[in-house]
Every structure is written in C-alpha cells, then in structure tokens.
mmCIF file of C-alpha atoms in Angstrom:
data_model
loop_
_atom_site.group_PDB
_atom_site.id
_atom_site.type_symbol
_atom_site.label_atom_id
_atom_site.label_comp_id
_atom_site.label_asym_id
_atom_site.label_seq_id
_atom_site.Cartn_x
_atom_site.Cartn_y
_atom_site.Cartn_z
ATOM 1 C CA ASP A 1 32.959 0.868 -24.166
ATOM 2 C CA ARG A 2 31.297 2.623 -21.195
ATOM 3 C CA GLU A 3 32.154 6.147 -22.272
ATOM 4 C CA GLY A 4 31.423 6.125 -26.047
ATOM 5 C CA VAL A 5 28.608 5.116 -28.361
ATOM 6 C CA LEU A 6 28.302 1.510 -26.993
ATOM 7 C CA GLN A 7 27.158 2.722 -23.836
ATOM 8 C CA ASP A 8 23.593 2.529 -24.979
ATOM 9 C CA MET A 9 22.266 1.132 -28.182
ATOM 10 C CA HIS A 10 20.393 4.366 -28.925
ATOM 11 C CA TRP A 11 23.762 6.289 -29.478
ATOM 12 C CA SER A 12 24.711 4.161 -32.238
ATOM 13 C CA THR A 13 21.573 4.293 -34.367
ATOM 14 C CA GLY A 14 20.877 8.071 -33.809
ATOM 15 C CA ASP A 15 17.702 7.566 -31.608
ATOM 16 C CA PHE A 16 18.348 10.245 -29.252
ATOM 17 C CA GLY A 17 14.501 10.930 -28.816
ATOM 18 C CA TYR A 18 14.110 7.895 -26.553
ATOM 19 C CA PHE A 19 15.916 9.397 -23.519
ATOM 20 C CA PRO A 20 13.015 12.015 -22.736
ATOM 21 C CA SER A 21 10.728 9.001 -23.117
ATOM 22 C CA TYR A 22 12.695 7.074 -20.433
ATOM 23 C CA THR A 23 12.577 10.061 -17.978
ATOM 24 C CA ILE A 24 8.991 10.437 -18.343
ATOM 25 C CA GLY A 25 8.472 6.614 -17.678
ATOM 26 C CA ASN A 26 10.492 6.813 -14.687
ATOM 27 C CA ILE A 27 8.468 9.638 -13.417
ATOM 28 C CA TYR A 28 5.220 7.716 -13.875
ATOM 29 C CA SER A 29 6.740 4.679 -12.307
ATOM 30 C CA ALA A 30 7.599 6.258 -9.031
ATOM 31 C CA GLN A 31 4.205 7.802 -8.665
ATOM 32 C CA GLN A 32 2.591 4.362 -9.348
ATOM 33 C CA PHE A 33 5.014 2.746 -7.112
ATOM 34 C CA TYR A 34 4.096 4.925 -4.194
ATOM 35 C CA SER A 35 0.244 4.468 -4.951
ATOM 36 C CA MET A 36 0.837 0.722 -4.992
ATOM 37 C CA LYS A 37 2.790 0.948 -1.625
ATOM 38 C CA LYS A 38 -0.261 2.614 -0.062
ATOM 39 C CA ASP A 39 -2.464 0.016 -1.272
ATOM 40 C CA ILE A 40 -0.358 -3.083 -0.780
ATOM 41 C CA LYS A 41 0.444 -3.786 2.887
ATOM 42 C CA ASP A 42 4.007 -5.283 3.251
ATOM 43 C CA MET A 43 4.731 -4.856 -0.311
ATOM 44 C CA ASP A 44 8.473 -4.798 0.443
ATOM 45 C CA LEU A 45 8.247 -7.959 2.239
ATOM 46 C CA MET A 46 6.363 -9.590 -0.531
ATOM 47 C CA VAL A 47 9.036 -8.305 -3.249
ATOM 48 C CA GLU A 48 12.023 -9.745 -0.820
ATOM 49 C CA SER A 49 10.374 -13.041 -0.726
ATOM 50 C CA GLY A 50 9.646 -13.276 -4.519
ATOM 51 C CA ASN A 51 5.939 -12.804 -4.197
ATOM 52 C CA PHE A 52 4.654 -10.456 -6.845
ATOM 53 C CA GLU A 53 1.000 -11.648 -7.141
ATOM 54 C CA GLU A 54 -0.354 -8.550 -5.250
ATOM 55 C CA ILE A 55 1.638 -6.259 -7.454
ATOM 56 C CA LYS A 56 0.376 -7.865 -10.483
ATOM 57 C CA LYS A 57 -3.288 -7.763 -9.368
ATOM 58 C CA TRP A 58 -2.708 -3.944 -8.564
ATOM 59 C CA LEU A 59 -1.282 -3.336 -12.028
ATOM 60 C CA ASN A 60 -4.152 -5.235 -13.778
ATOM 61 C CA THR A 61 -6.708 -3.489 -11.841
ATOM 62 C CA ASN A 62 -5.393 -0.056 -11.846
ATOM 63 C CA ILE A 63 -3.490 0.321 -15.157
ATOM 64 C CA HIS A 64 -3.521 -2.738 -17.472
ATOM 65 C CA ARG A 65 -7.326 -3.161 -17.866
ATOM 66 C CA TYR A 66 -7.585 0.252 -19.433
ATOM 67 C CA GLY A 67 -5.257 -0.639 -22.430
ATOM 68 C CA ARG A 68 -5.703 2.248 -25.016
ATOM 69 C CA MET A 69 -8.988 3.533 -23.533
ATOM 70 C CA TYR A 70 -7.326 6.402 -21.800
ATOM 71 C CA THR A 71 -4.107 8.587 -22.058
ATOM 72 C CA SER A 72 -1.271 8.095 -19.889
ATOM 73 C CA GLU A 73 -2.134 11.323 -17.984
ATOM 74 C CA GLU A 74 -5.813 10.071 -17.333
ATOM 75 C CA ILE A 75 -4.579 6.740 -16.170
ATOM 76 C CA ILE A 76 -2.270 8.133 -13.764
ATOM 77 C CA LYS A 77 -5.048 10.287 -12.242
ATOM 78 C CA ILE A 78 -7.150 7.024 -12.100
ATOM 79 C CA CYS A 79 -4.615 5.114 -10.280
ATOM 80 C CA CYS A 80 -2.963 7.682 -8.180
ATOM 81 C CA GLY A 81 -5.726 10.315 -7.766
ATOM 82 C CA GLU A 82 -3.615 13.025 -9.308
ATOM 83 C CA GLY A 83 -1.812 14.114 -12.598
ATOM 84 C CA LEU A 84 1.766 13.328 -13.186
ATOM 85 C CA ASN A 85 3.531 14.913 -10.314
ATOM 86 C CA PRO A 86 7.534 15.140 -10.708
ATOM 87 C CA ARG A 87 7.982 15.909 -6.913
ATOM 88 C CA ILE A 88 7.193 12.356 -6.191
ATOM 89 C CA PHE A 89 9.917 11.256 -8.572
ATOM 90 C CA VAL A 90 12.394 13.588 -6.691
ATOM 91 C CA ARG A 91 11.182 11.981 -3.231
ATOM 92 C CA TYR A 92 11.860 8.596 -4.625
ATOM 93 C CA LEU A 93 15.449 9.670 -5.577
ATOM 94 C CA GLU A 94 16.185 11.380 -2.371
ATOM 95 C CA GLU A 95 15.040 7.986 -0.753
ATOM 96 C CA LYS A 96 16.930 5.870 -3.014
ATOM 97 C CA PHE A 97 20.239 7.616 -2.781
ATOM 98 C CA THR A 98 20.373 9.059 0.606
ATOM 99 C CA ARG A 99 19.634 5.959 2.733
#
C-alpha cells in the first residue's frame, strides 16, 4: 500500500541506507542537467521530439568516458566546472514546483 512498507521495495528488506544515495544522485543529476543545458542548444525541444542523441553524446564525452578513473566529486568538477553544489538542486526544485 502507499502508506506502508510496500511504498518502496527498500522498506520491506530493511535497506534504509539507499535513501541518502538517491538524494546525492538527485543533486548530482540536477547539476549535470544545467551544465548540459548550457552546452546543448534547444535541448528541451530535442527531448520533446524524442531526440536524445546530443544528450547521449554529452554524457559520453563529459561523464561516461571516465568510467572509474575519477571519483564522483572529480567528475562533477570536470563536467560542470565546480564541485557538488546543492544550491543548483534547490534551483531545480524551485523551477520544477513553482512553474
């Protein structure tokens, strides 16, 4: 049910440690999203039309090609020009929920 242990598979298995990992991943993804939007003109239009090729290229060039060569903190600096910045995630949330 929506209110109990079935709302998320991790509740029923006692794996509560995953929730902070999801939060950190969301913070990283917001920062990558804004960096990508700066680099890819008309990204919103591409997504609306189902064209993800430029996004895939950006991810391959700026993140995926490094594999495990660098830590997450190092990769975010490489692809976004600064370390992990929670203010960017707050901006993302404000834009998403106040439109």
